[in-house]
Short mmCIF file of C-alpha atoms in Angstrom, two decimals:
data_model
loop_
_atom_site.label_atom_id
_atom_site.label_comp_id
_atom_site.label_asym_id
_atom_site.label_seq_id
_atom_site.Cartn_x
_atom_site.Cartn_y
_atom_site.Cartn_z
CA UNK A 1 -85.76 -50.68 -147.02
CA UNK A 2 -83.98 -48.35 -148.99
CA UNK A 3 -80.25 -47.24 -147.85
CA UNK A 4 -82.36 -43.52 -148.14
CA UNK A 5 -84.95 -44.40 -145.62
CA UNK A 6 -85.43 -41.71 -142.99
CA UNK A 7 -86.17 -42.96 -139.12
CA UNK A 8 -87.01 -39.44 -138.40
CA UNK A 9 -90.83 -39.64 -136.93
CA UNK A 10 -93.16 -37.59 -138.95
CA UNK A 11 -95.27 -36.67 -136.14
CA UNK A 12 -92.20 -35.48 -134.07
CA UNK A 13 -91.22 -31.41 -133.64
CA UNK A 14 -87.30 -30.91 -132.80
CA UNK A 15 -86.78 -27.89 -131.24
CA UNK A 16 -83.05 -26.32 -130.26
CA UNK A 17 -83.02 -23.93 -127.44
CA UNK A 18 -86.22 -22.04 -126.13
CA UNK A 19 -87.63 -18.96 -126.55
CA UNK A 20 -86.47 -17.70 -122.77
CA UNK A 21 -82.86 -17.80 -123.77
CA UNK A 22 -83.86 -15.08 -126.49
CA UNK A 23 -85.11 -12.47 -124.12
CA UNK A 24 -81.93 -11.91 -121.76
CA UNK A 25 -79.71 -12.60 -125.23
CA UNK A 26 -78.17 -15.90 -124.64
CA UNK A 27 -77.33 -15.99 -128.40
CA UNK A 28 -74.35 -18.37 -128.62
CA UNK A 29 -74.91 -20.75 -131.76
CA UNK A 30 -75.14 -24.34 -129.77
CA UNK A 31 -76.03 -26.56 -132.91
CA UNK A 32 -74.56 -26.58 -136.28
CA UNK A 33 -76.62 -26.50 -139.57
CA UNK A 34 -75.19 -30.30 -140.15
CA UNK A 35 -76.55 -31.48 -136.70
CA UNK A 36 -79.69 -30.21 -136.56
CA UNK A 37 -80.62 -31.29 -140.35
CA UNK A 38 -80.13 -34.98 -138.87
CA UNK A 39 -83.92 -34.05 -137.35
CA UNK A 40 -85.54 -32.69 -140.22
CA UNK A 41 -85.60 -31.03 -143.26
CA UNK A 42 -88.08 -27.93 -142.84
CA UNK A 43 -88.06 -25.46 -140.63
CA UNK A 44 -88.03 -21.75 -139.22
CA UNK A 45 -85.14 -20.75 -136.61
CA UNK A 46 -82.21 -17.95 -136.26
CA UNK A 47 -78.42 -17.50 -136.24
CA UNK A 48 -75.82 -17.13 -133.84
CA UNK A 49 -76.25 -13.41 -132.46
CA UNK A 50 -79.89 -13.26 -133.94
CA UNK A 51 -77.81 -13.73 -137.47
CA UNK A 52 -80.98 -13.03 -139.82
CA UNK A 53 -84.16 -15.24 -140.36
CA UNK A 54 -83.59 -19.24 -141.45
CA UNK A 55 -86.22 -21.09 -143.40
CA UNK A 56 -85.23 -24.15 -144.15
CA UNK A 57 -87.28 -26.17 -147.10
CA UNK A 58 -86.55 -29.44 -148.43
CA UNK A 59 -83.12 -29.94 -146.87
CA UNK A 60 -82.42 -26.55 -148.00
CA UNK A 61 -81.34 -24.25 -144.97
CA UNK A 62 -81.85 -20.04 -146.36
CA UNK A 63 -80.35 -17.24 -144.79
CA UNK A 64 -82.39 -13.80 -144.76
CA UNK A 65 -80.29 -11.07 -143.53
CA UNK A 66 -81.19 -7.91 -141.78
CA UNK A 67 -80.23 -6.35 -145.38
CA UNK A 68 -82.91 -8.38 -146.96
CA UNK A 69 -80.12 -10.55 -149.08
CA UNK A 70 -80.91 -14.36 -149.00
CA UNK A 71 -78.09 -16.86 -149.06
CA UNK A 72 -77.74 -20.88 -148.01
CA UNK A 73 -75.72 -21.11 -145.10
CA UNK A 74 -73.24 -24.05 -144.55
CA UNK A 75 -73.25 -26.95 -142.42
CA UNK A 76 -70.74 -25.12 -139.60
CA UNK A 77 -73.72 -22.26 -139.35
CA UNK A 78 -74.62 -22.38 -135.81
CA UNK A 79 -78.03 -21.41 -134.35
CA UNK A 80 -79.03 -20.86 -130.58
CA UNK A 81 -83.18 -21.45 -131.48
CA UNK A 82 -84.24 -23.41 -134.28
CA UNK A 83 -87.46 -25.57 -134.54
CA UNK A 84 -87.52 -28.56 -137.59
CA UNK A 85 -88.81 -31.31 -138.63
CA UNK A 86 -89.31 -33.94 -140.91
CA UNK A 87 -91.98 -32.89 -143.87
CA UNK A 88 -94.84 -34.73 -144.25
CA UNK A 89 -97.95 -32.24 -144.72
CA UNK A 90 -101.00 -33.43 -146.10
CA UNK A 91 -102.99 -30.71 -147.50
CA UNK A 92 -105.74 -29.14 -145.40
CA UNK A 93 -107.30 -26.58 -148.10
CA UNK A 94 -106.83 -24.26 -151.20
CA UNK A 95 -107.46 -20.83 -150.12
CA UNK A 96 -108.17 -17.73 -151.91
CA UNK A 97 -107.85 -14.10 -151.09
CA UNK A 98 -107.19 -14.30 -147.47
CA UNK A 99 -105.13 -12.39 -145.17
CA UNK A 100 -103.55 -13.91 -142.05
CA UNK A 101 -105.91 -13.47 -139.27
CA UNK A 102 -108.53 -15.05 -141.90
CA UNK A 103 -105.93 -18.06 -143.06
CA UNK A 104 -104.97 -18.46 -139.11
CA UNK A 105 -108.60 -18.93 -138.20
CA UNK A 106 -109.26 -21.17 -140.60
CA UNK A 107 -106.69 -23.55 -139.92
CA UNK A 108 -107.21 -23.58 -136.24
CA UNK A 109 -110.73 -24.31 -137.53
CA UNK A 110 -110.13 -26.96 -140.06
CA UNK A 111 -106.91 -28.81 -138.10
CA UNK A 112 -108.70 -28.66 -135.10
CA UNK A 113 -105.49 -29.53 -133.24
CA UNK A 114 -105.21 -26.28 -130.72
CA UNK A 115 -104.07 -28.55 -128.40
CA UNK A 116 -100.88 -29.67 -129.51
CA UNK A 117 -98.22 -28.41 -131.92
CA UNK A 118 -98.11 -28.38 -135.83
CA UNK A 119 -96.86 -27.18 -139.07
CA UNK A 120 -98.85 -25.77 -141.87
CA UNK A 121 -96.74 -25.08 -145.19
CA UNK A 122 -98.61 -22.55 -147.46
CA UNK A 123 -97.44 -22.70 -151.07
CA UNK A 124 -99.11 -20.51 -153.76
CA UNK A 125 -98.85 -16.68 -154.78
CA UNK A 126 -99.62 -13.71 -152.70
CA UNK A 127 -100.85 -10.05 -153.11
CA UNK A 128 -98.39 -8.89 -150.52
CA UNK A 129 -96.40 -10.29 -147.89
CA UNK A 130 -94.54 -8.03 -145.23
CA UNK A 131 -91.60 -9.50 -143.21
CA UNK A 132 -88.46 -8.09 -141.18
CA UNK A 133 -85.11 -9.72 -140.49
CA UNK A 134 -83.44 -9.42 -137.63
CA UNK A 135 -79.51 -7.64 -137.15
CA UNK A 136 -76.61 -9.96 -135.86
CA UNK A 137 -75.26 -8.72 -132.99
CA UNK A 138 -71.71 -9.85 -131.41
CA UNK A 139 -70.61 -10.50 -127.49
CA UNK A 140 -71.82 -8.77 -125.43
CA UNK A 141 -75.33 -9.86 -127.56
CA UNK A 142 -78.04 -7.59 -127.83
CA UNK A 143 -81.35 -8.30 -125.60
CA UNK A 144 -84.70 -9.41 -127.34
CA UNK A 145 -85.80 -5.85 -126.98
CA UNK A 146 -82.69 -4.31 -128.72
CA UNK A 147 -82.88 -6.73 -131.31
CA UNK A 148 -86.58 -5.76 -132.06
CA UNK A 149 -84.78 -2.60 -132.44
CA UNK A 150 -82.35 -3.20 -135.16
CA UNK A 151 -83.96 -5.03 -137.86
CA UNK A 152 -84.67 -4.61 -141.61
CA UNK A 153 -88.42 -4.45 -142.77
CA UNK A 154 -89.36 -5.52 -146.61
CA UNK A 155 -92.63 -5.70 -148.36
CA UNK A 156 -93.22 -7.38 -152.22
CA UNK A 157 -96.33 -7.36 -154.00
CA UNK A 158 -97.31 -9.99 -156.13
CA UNK A 159 -94.69 -12.65 -154.84
CA UNK A 160 -94.89 -16.44 -155.75
CA UNK A 161 -93.54 -18.70 -152.72
CA UNK A 162 -93.83 -20.44 -149.33
CA UNK A 163 -94.50 -20.15 -145.76
CA UNK A 164 -93.45 -22.54 -143.35
CA UNK A 165 -95.26 -21.87 -139.88
CA UNK A 166 -95.50 -23.64 -136.64
CA UNK A 167 -98.53 -23.60 -134.21
CA UNK A 168 -97.61 -23.83 -130.50
CA UNK A 169 -100.36 -24.41 -127.77
CA UNK A 170 -101.18 -21.09 -125.47
CA UNK A 171 -100.31 -24.11 -122.44
CA UNK A 172 -96.76 -24.34 -123.62
CA UNK A 173 -95.88 -20.62 -124.48
CA UNK A 174 -92.94 -19.99 -122.89
CA UNK A 175 -90.91 -22.85 -124.73
CA UNK A 176 -92.42 -21.52 -127.64
CA UNK A 177 -94.32 -18.66 -129.38
CA UNK A 178 -98.10 -19.44 -128.31
CA UNK A 179 -100.16 -19.28 -131.63
CA UNK A 180 -98.38 -19.25 -135.01
CA UNK A 181 -94.69 -18.29 -136.22
CA UNK A 182 -94.63 -17.91 -139.79
CA UNK A 183 -91.45 -17.66 -142.15
CA UNK A 184 -91.11 -16.93 -145.67
CA UNK A 185 -89.08 -17.06 -148.95
CA UNK A 186 -89.89 -16.71 -152.29
CA UNK A 187 -89.64 -19.25 -155.39
CA UNK A 188 -87.15 -17.24 -156.52
CA UNK A 189 -85.02 -16.87 -153.30
CA UNK A 190 -84.43 -13.24 -153.25
CA UNK A 191 -87.14 -12.38 -150.45
CA UNK A 192 -88.37 -13.64 -147.21
CA UNK A 193 -88.04 -13.53 -143.44
CA UNK A 194 -90.09 -13.44 -140.47
CA UNK A 195 -93.78 -12.70 -141.67
CA UNK A 196 -95.49 -9.44 -139.83
CA UNK A 197 -98.82 -9.78 -142.12
CA UNK A 198 -99.52 -11.53 -145.49
CA UNK A 199 -102.52 -11.36 -147.90
CA UNK A 200 -103.11 -14.63 -149.91
CA UNK A 201 -104.11 -14.62 -153.59
CA UNK A 202 -104.44 -18.34 -154.39
CA UNK A 203 -102.49 -21.27 -152.20
CA UNK A 204 -102.45 -24.55 -151.26
CA UNK A 205 -102.18 -25.15 -147.38
CA UNK A 206 -101.11 -28.42 -146.54
CA UNK A 207 -100.78 -29.81 -142.56
CA UNK A 208 -98.90 -31.64 -140.48
CA UNK A 209 -99.95 -32.32 -137.00
CA UNK A 210 -97.38 -33.44 -134.03
CA UNK A 211 -98.00 -35.54 -131.22
CA UNK A 212 -94.18 -34.85 -129.88
CA UNK A 213 -92.13 -31.96 -128.99
CA UNK A 214 -88.67 -32.92 -128.64
CA UNK A 215 -86.68 -30.10 -126.86
CA UNK A 216 -83.35 -29.93 -127.00
CA UNK A 217 -81.26 -27.50 -124.61
CA UNK A 218 -78.10 -25.60 -124.60
CA UNK A 219 -76.99 -27.67 -121.26
CA UNK A 220 -73.13 -27.30 -122.74
CA UNK A 221 -73.16 -23.75 -122.88
CA UNK A 222 -72.38 -22.40 -119.49
CA UNK A 223 -74.20 -18.84 -120.05
CA UNK A 224 -76.95 -20.35 -120.74
CA UNK A 225 -76.72 -22.91 -117.62
CA UNK A 226 -75.39 -20.12 -115.46
CA UNK A 227 -78.06 -17.44 -116.12
CA UNK A 228 -80.53 -16.13 -113.68
CA UNK A 229 -84.11 -16.02 -115.57
CA UNK A 230 -86.23 -15.39 -112.70
CA UNK A 231 -86.03 -11.28 -113.56
CA UNK A 232 -86.01 -11.26 -117.38
CA UNK A 233 -89.99 -10.92 -117.45
CA UNK A 234 -89.78 -13.60 -120.10
CA UNK A 235 -93.37 -13.77 -121.28
CA UNK A 236 -94.29 -10.41 -120.93
CA UNK A 237 -90.63 -9.15 -123.55
CA UNK A 238 -91.66 -12.23 -125.96
CA UNK A 239 -95.09 -10.78 -126.79
CA UNK A 240 -93.79 -7.27 -127.27
CA UNK A 241 -91.04 -8.84 -129.41
CA UNK A 242 -92.79 -11.16 -131.50
CA UNK A 243 -96.33 -9.47 -132.35
CA UNK B 1 -73.56 -55.33 -127.74
CA UNK B 2 -76.24 -57.33 -126.03
CA UNK B 3 -79.05 -58.18 -126.70
CA UNK B 4 -80.44 -56.51 -123.41
CA UNK B 5 -78.51 -53.08 -124.56
CA UNK B 6 -81.01 -50.88 -124.54
CA UNK B 7 -81.41 -47.58 -127.23
CA UNK B 8 -83.19 -45.56 -124.62
CA UNK B 9 -80.92 -42.35 -124.08
CA UNK B 10 -79.49 -41.47 -120.66
CA UNK B 11 -79.72 -37.68 -121.62
CA UNK B 12 -83.54 -37.91 -122.49
CA UNK B 13 -86.55 -37.12 -119.92
CA UNK B 14 -89.73 -38.30 -121.16
CA UNK B 15 -93.18 -37.05 -120.45
CA UNK B 16 -96.57 -38.24 -121.30
CA UNK B 17 -99.58 -35.85 -121.11
CA UNK B 18 -98.90 -31.94 -119.39
CA UNK B 19 -99.80 -30.89 -116.40
CA UNK B 20 -102.03 -28.47 -117.41
CA UNK B 21 -104.71 -30.76 -118.43
CA UNK B 22 -105.03 -32.00 -115.04
CA UNK B 23 -106.48 -28.75 -114.35
CA UNK B 24 -109.70 -28.93 -116.14
CA UNK B 25 -109.77 -32.76 -115.16
CA UNK B 26 -109.20 -33.91 -118.58
CA UNK B 27 -108.00 -37.06 -116.64
CA UNK B 28 -108.46 -40.33 -119.14
CA UNK B 29 -105.79 -42.75 -119.26
CA UNK B 30 -103.65 -42.14 -122.33
CA UNK B 31 -101.05 -44.38 -122.06
CA UNK B 32 -100.69 -47.95 -120.94
CA UNK B 33 -97.64 -49.02 -118.39
CA UNK B 34 -96.28 -51.31 -120.76
CA UNK B 35 -96.06 -48.59 -123.73
CA UNK B 36 -94.64 -46.24 -121.00
CA UNK B 37 -92.10 -48.75 -119.79
CA UNK B 38 -90.79 -48.79 -123.52
CA UNK B 39 -89.13 -45.31 -122.92
CA UNK B 40 -87.63 -45.60 -119.45
CA UNK B 41 -87.63 -47.70 -115.85
CA UNK B 42 -87.59 -44.78 -113.25
CA UNK B 43 -90.87 -42.31 -112.83
CA UNK B 44 -93.43 -40.59 -111.19
CA UNK B 45 -96.97 -39.94 -112.34
CA UNK B 46 -100.38 -40.64 -111.91
CA UNK B 47 -103.44 -43.19 -112.92
CA UNK B 48 -106.73 -42.05 -114.77
CA UNK B 49 -108.59 -40.27 -112.75
CA UNK B 50 -105.84 -39.34 -110.33
CA UNK B 51 -105.75 -42.71 -109.69
CA UNK B 52 -103.18 -42.47 -106.92
CA UNK B 53 -99.13 -41.73 -106.77
CA UNK B 54 -97.05 -43.66 -109.14
CA UNK B 55 -93.50 -43.93 -108.63
CA UNK B 56 -91.28 -46.46 -110.93
CA UNK B 57 -87.69 -47.79 -109.53
CA UNK B 58 -85.79 -50.47 -111.46
CA UNK B 59 -88.85 -51.06 -113.56
CA UNK B 60 -91.50 -51.67 -111.11
CA UNK B 61 -94.38 -49.28 -111.01
CA UNK B 62 -95.61 -49.10 -107.63
CA UNK B 63 -99.05 -47.20 -107.32
CA UNK B 64 -99.82 -45.79 -103.92
CA UNK B 65 -103.99 -44.81 -103.47
CA UNK B 66 -105.88 -42.94 -101.56
CA UNK B 67 -105.98 -45.44 -98.80
CA UNK B 68 -101.94 -45.73 -98.52
CA UNK B 69 -101.78 -48.67 -99.41
CA UNK B 70 -98.70 -49.60 -102.11
CA UNK B 71 -99.37 -52.11 -105.17
CA UNK B 72 -97.67 -53.07 -108.28
CA UNK B 73 -99.47 -52.24 -111.49
CA UNK B 74 -100.07 -53.89 -114.52
CA UNK B 75 -98.81 -53.41 -118.07
CA UNK B 76 -102.48 -52.29 -118.79
CA UNK B 77 -102.96 -49.67 -116.06
CA UNK B 78 -103.54 -46.69 -117.60
CA UNK B 79 -102.31 -42.66 -117.05
CA UNK B 80 -103.06 -39.20 -118.26
CA UNK B 81 -99.50 -37.86 -117.19
CA UNK B 82 -96.50 -39.25 -116.24
CA UNK B 83 -92.61 -38.91 -116.59
CA UNK B 84 -90.15 -41.55 -116.93
CA UNK B 85 -86.22 -42.31 -117.83
CA UNK B 86 -83.63 -44.66 -117.69
CA UNK B 87 -81.89 -44.22 -114.81
CA UNK B 88 -78.25 -43.66 -115.16
CA UNK B 89 -77.67 -41.74 -111.74
CA UNK B 90 -74.49 -40.36 -110.60
CA UNK B 91 -73.60 -40.28 -107.34
CA UNK B 92 -73.38 -36.50 -106.28
CA UNK B 93 -73.21 -36.24 -103.00
CA UNK B 94 -74.03 -37.74 -99.30
CA UNK B 95 -76.41 -35.91 -96.80
CA UNK B 96 -77.31 -36.41 -93.14
CA UNK B 97 -79.71 -34.45 -90.88
CA UNK B 98 -81.30 -32.51 -93.87
CA UNK B 99 -84.32 -31.44 -94.21
CA UNK B 100 -86.18 -30.52 -98.26
CA UNK B 101 -85.42 -26.97 -98.69
CA UNK B 102 -81.91 -27.86 -97.45
CA UNK B 103 -81.37 -30.83 -99.38
CA UNK B 104 -82.70 -28.67 -102.78
CA UNK B 105 -80.80 -25.70 -102.28
CA UNK B 106 -77.89 -28.03 -101.89
CA UNK B 107 -78.58 -30.23 -105.19
CA UNK B 108 -78.98 -26.60 -107.15
CA UNK B 109 -75.66 -25.67 -105.85
CA UNK B 110 -73.86 -28.48 -106.79
CA UNK B 111 -75.78 -29.92 -110.14
CA UNK B 112 -75.48 -26.47 -111.39
CA UNK B 113 -77.96 -27.45 -113.95
CA UNK B 114 -81.27 -25.21 -112.87
CA UNK B 115 -81.82 -24.32 -116.20
CA UNK B 116 -82.30 -27.82 -117.81
CA UNK B 117 -84.47 -30.64 -116.34
CA UNK B 118 -82.75 -33.63 -114.23
CA UNK B 119 -83.36 -36.24 -111.87
CA UNK B 120 -82.09 -36.99 -108.57
CA UNK B 121 -82.78 -40.10 -106.34
CA UNK B 122 -82.20 -39.92 -102.34
CA UNK B 123 -81.45 -43.39 -101.05
CA UNK B 124 -81.01 -44.00 -97.41
CA UNK B 125 -82.74 -43.66 -94.02
CA UNK B 126 -85.09 -40.74 -93.33
CA UNK B 127 -86.20 -39.60 -89.57
CA UNK B 128 -89.56 -38.34 -91.15
CA UNK B 129 -91.53 -38.39 -94.43
CA UNK B 130 -94.79 -37.03 -95.07
CA UNK B 131 -97.11 -37.97 -98.21
CA UNK B 132 -100.12 -37.21 -99.73
CA UNK B 133 -101.79 -39.61 -102.44
CA UNK B 134 -105.00 -38.50 -104.05
CA UNK B 135 -108.40 -40.30 -104.70
CA UNK B 136 -109.15 -41.73 -108.39
CA UNK B 137 -112.80 -40.09 -109.79
CA UNK B 138 -114.39 -41.12 -112.67
CA UNK B 139 -116.53 -39.26 -115.33
CA UNK B 140 -116.82 -36.63 -115.09
CA UNK B 141 -113.28 -36.36 -113.12
CA UNK B 142 -112.98 -33.97 -110.62
CA UNK B 143 -110.50 -30.60 -111.42
CA UNK B 144 -107.37 -30.37 -109.89
CA UNK B 145 -109.06 -27.91 -107.16
CA UNK B 146 -111.79 -30.39 -106.43
CA UNK B 147 -108.88 -33.42 -106.06
CA UNK B 148 -106.59 -31.31 -103.98
CA UNK B 149 -109.34 -31.68 -101.68
CA UNK B 150 -109.61 -35.58 -101.61
CA UNK B 151 -106.48 -36.89 -100.91
CA UNK B 152 -104.65 -39.13 -97.89
CA UNK B 153 -101.88 -37.92 -96.32
CA UNK B 154 -99.71 -40.50 -93.99
CA UNK B 155 -97.01 -40.15 -92.17
CA UNK B 156 -94.00 -42.13 -91.21
CA UNK B 157 -90.89 -41.82 -88.64
CA UNK B 158 -87.77 -43.74 -89.23
CA UNK B 159 -88.28 -45.46 -92.91
CA UNK B 160 -86.02 -46.51 -95.29
CA UNK B 161 -86.63 -45.77 -98.30
CA UNK B 162 -85.94 -44.07 -101.87
CA UNK B 163 -87.01 -40.69 -103.16
CA UNK B 164 -87.97 -40.19 -107.09
CA UNK B 165 -88.00 -36.65 -107.86
CA UNK B 166 -87.58 -34.45 -110.80
CA UNK B 167 -86.46 -30.96 -111.57
CA UNK B 168 -88.06 -28.68 -114.22
CA UNK B 169 -86.99 -25.15 -114.95
CA UNK B 170 -88.97 -22.41 -114.14
CA UNK B 171 -88.38 -20.87 -117.37
CA UNK B 172 -90.76 -24.44 -118.30
CA UNK B 173 -93.32 -23.60 -115.77
CA UNK B 174 -96.80 -25.15 -117.29
CA UNK B 175 -95.35 -28.13 -118.73
CA UNK B 176 -94.20 -29.36 -115.65
CA UNK B 177 -94.33 -28.26 -112.05
CA UNK B 178 -91.33 -25.51 -111.92
CA UNK B 179 -88.89 -26.81 -109.23
CA UNK B 180 -88.63 -30.37 -107.58
CA UNK B 181 -91.33 -32.69 -107.39
CA UNK B 182 -90.66 -35.75 -105.08
CA UNK B 183 -92.01 -39.02 -104.85
CA UNK B 184 -91.33 -41.49 -102.32
CA UNK B 185 -91.33 -45.63 -101.87
CA UNK B 186 -90.26 -47.34 -98.50
CA UNK B 187 -87.59 -50.29 -98.87
CA UNK B 188 -90.58 -52.72 -97.57
CA UNK B 189 -92.72 -51.27 -100.30
CA UNK B 190 -95.96 -50.10 -97.93
CA UNK B 191 -95.25 -46.56 -97.21
CA UNK B 192 -95.11 -43.66 -100.13
CA UNK B 193 -96.53 -41.28 -102.52
CA UNK B 194 -96.09 -37.81 -103.58
CA UNK B 195 -93.61 -36.18 -100.89
CA UNK B 196 -95.32 -33.18 -99.20
CA UNK B 197 -92.29 -33.00 -96.87
CA UNK B 198 -89.37 -34.93 -95.20
CA UNK B 199 -86.17 -34.73 -93.19
CA UNK B 200 -83.37 -37.11 -94.12
CA UNK B 201 -81.27 -39.38 -91.81
CA UNK B 202 -78.20 -40.38 -93.73
CA UNK B 203 -78.87 -40.61 -97.86
CA UNK B 204 -77.09 -40.71 -101.01
CA UNK B 205 -77.94 -38.65 -103.53
CA UNK B 206 -77.46 -39.00 -107.48
CA UNK B 207 -77.97 -37.40 -110.36
CA UNK B 208 -79.12 -37.13 -113.57
CA UNK B 209 -79.19 -34.29 -115.63
CA UNK B 210 -81.29 -34.14 -119.23
CA UNK B 211 -80.55 -32.29 -122.16
CA UNK B 212 -83.99 -32.98 -123.92
CA UNK B 213 -87.54 -33.25 -123.22
CA UNK B 214 -89.48 -35.52 -124.90
CA UNK B 215 -93.16 -34.11 -124.16
CA UNK B 216 -95.86 -36.50 -125.67
CA UNK B 217 -99.12 -35.36 -125.79
CA UNK B 218 -102.48 -37.31 -126.44
CA UNK B 219 -103.23 -36.35 -129.55
CA UNK B 220 -105.75 -39.10 -130.08
CA UNK B 221 -108.02 -38.37 -126.89
CA UNK B 222 -110.63 -36.10 -128.33
CA UNK B 223 -111.76 -34.07 -124.89
CA UNK B 224 -108.00 -33.32 -124.74
CA UNK B 225 -108.06 -31.96 -128.35
CA UNK B 226 -111.10 -29.80 -127.90
CA UNK B 227 -110.84 -28.42 -124.30
CA UNK B 228 -110.34 -24.20 -124.53
CA UNK B 229 -107.81 -23.88 -121.92
CA UNK B 230 -107.70 -20.24 -121.79
CA UNK B 231 -110.58 -19.80 -118.96
CA UNK B 232 -108.65 -22.40 -116.88
CA UNK B 233 -105.66 -20.42 -115.00
CA UNK B 234 -103.59 -22.91 -115.44
CA UNK B 235 -100.22 -21.99 -114.03
CA UNK B 236 -102.26 -19.89 -110.51
CA UNK B 237 -104.12 -23.79 -109.98
CA UNK B 238 -101.31 -25.94 -110.35
CA UNK B 239 -99.04 -23.53 -107.75
CA UNK B 240 -102.15 -23.61 -105.41
CA UNK B 241 -102.66 -27.59 -105.53
CA UNK B 242 -98.44 -28.67 -105.87
CA UNK B 243 -97.67 -26.89 -103.02
#
């Protein structure tokens, strides 16, 4: 055993916050990036106030802001909602000339894991990627519906990069978005975000299946703990904003 | 630090299986009691095929079967769905002459934890407790709706015992039953089950609030992994069966 050996389980997905808190705009940053990275080296999320789209690759946390800029954030950057795991992808399949829908169907078929949480990493060349990045709001924070109206949209052709994606089973809809959720970053780190659509030229798909969701909630955050979610129409609002 | 010092976090709730799998009757036992007790000494659940109601207190797993008998199960007893934690209750309040509804409202008020998972332990004398215990089915297992029609109902007046209860936030409905879920065992270990109603004479309420749900899924169980939940009307069926 070496000093650098990780104790993180490759079958555990760690989630801080829950999708529901985005709906009424409970957007205080309640975990730091430094703390988060103890739970994994790969992931996706957003910053305090929905400050852009995060993608964490090989332990490096990239932020795509609503102006399209990509930067690396510091350990004291805080987040209301983020998902991370320790990468141990196994190659599932090579794909070429395929779009988002076809890729998702192929992964569901080959992974046979639709009733648990899993991650895919898609690395290669893309003929087209369309992303969005949400715009940070300050207190009083925007609701998810307001945020969805304030976002930058970006498109790029012939780009080399990586998709980090999580799949959540429909039976856990509410804790996370049921189905796939993809974030992208280009190899040259100047393009990325929450993925709206893509077309693969040539790519390798890696799969990592989890048997455990470690769901951490911001119990020290009084606005979250005191909120009455009963009138927020959580599921309907999330479906409208994420699709 | 002594050799017996536990490494279990008192702020983590461990759940094996998910409520949704009960609906279509995916009732194979997918964790043993021996394995489960590594995650806590207190909890509630059910056995393979919905084999009665389990209540775990001080590391001892009691089973109430549909004939009303109470026994202690072995380490090789298996379960499809069970929730457990390492007890570290703190006294919340003393109560007297109160019913289920009033107690739940009082706990929600005093705990101020309705948006996270928590447990209460209610120990004392009860003027009345009404329980049910479901009846084991064998393959092909019964669905939840069928099971709800095959259960023993039990009532007892003036009984001394303990309620072990979990509260799940409504925003996680589906992963667990939103609201409270109570199991009971009498001090003399001859009466208990899933609680339908109760009236407290005098009792002490202990509270333990969690910031983490460790949700473990039976990913090695092919019937679970292959099942199509889309037509199961999970939420509606659970509400009908648990209320």
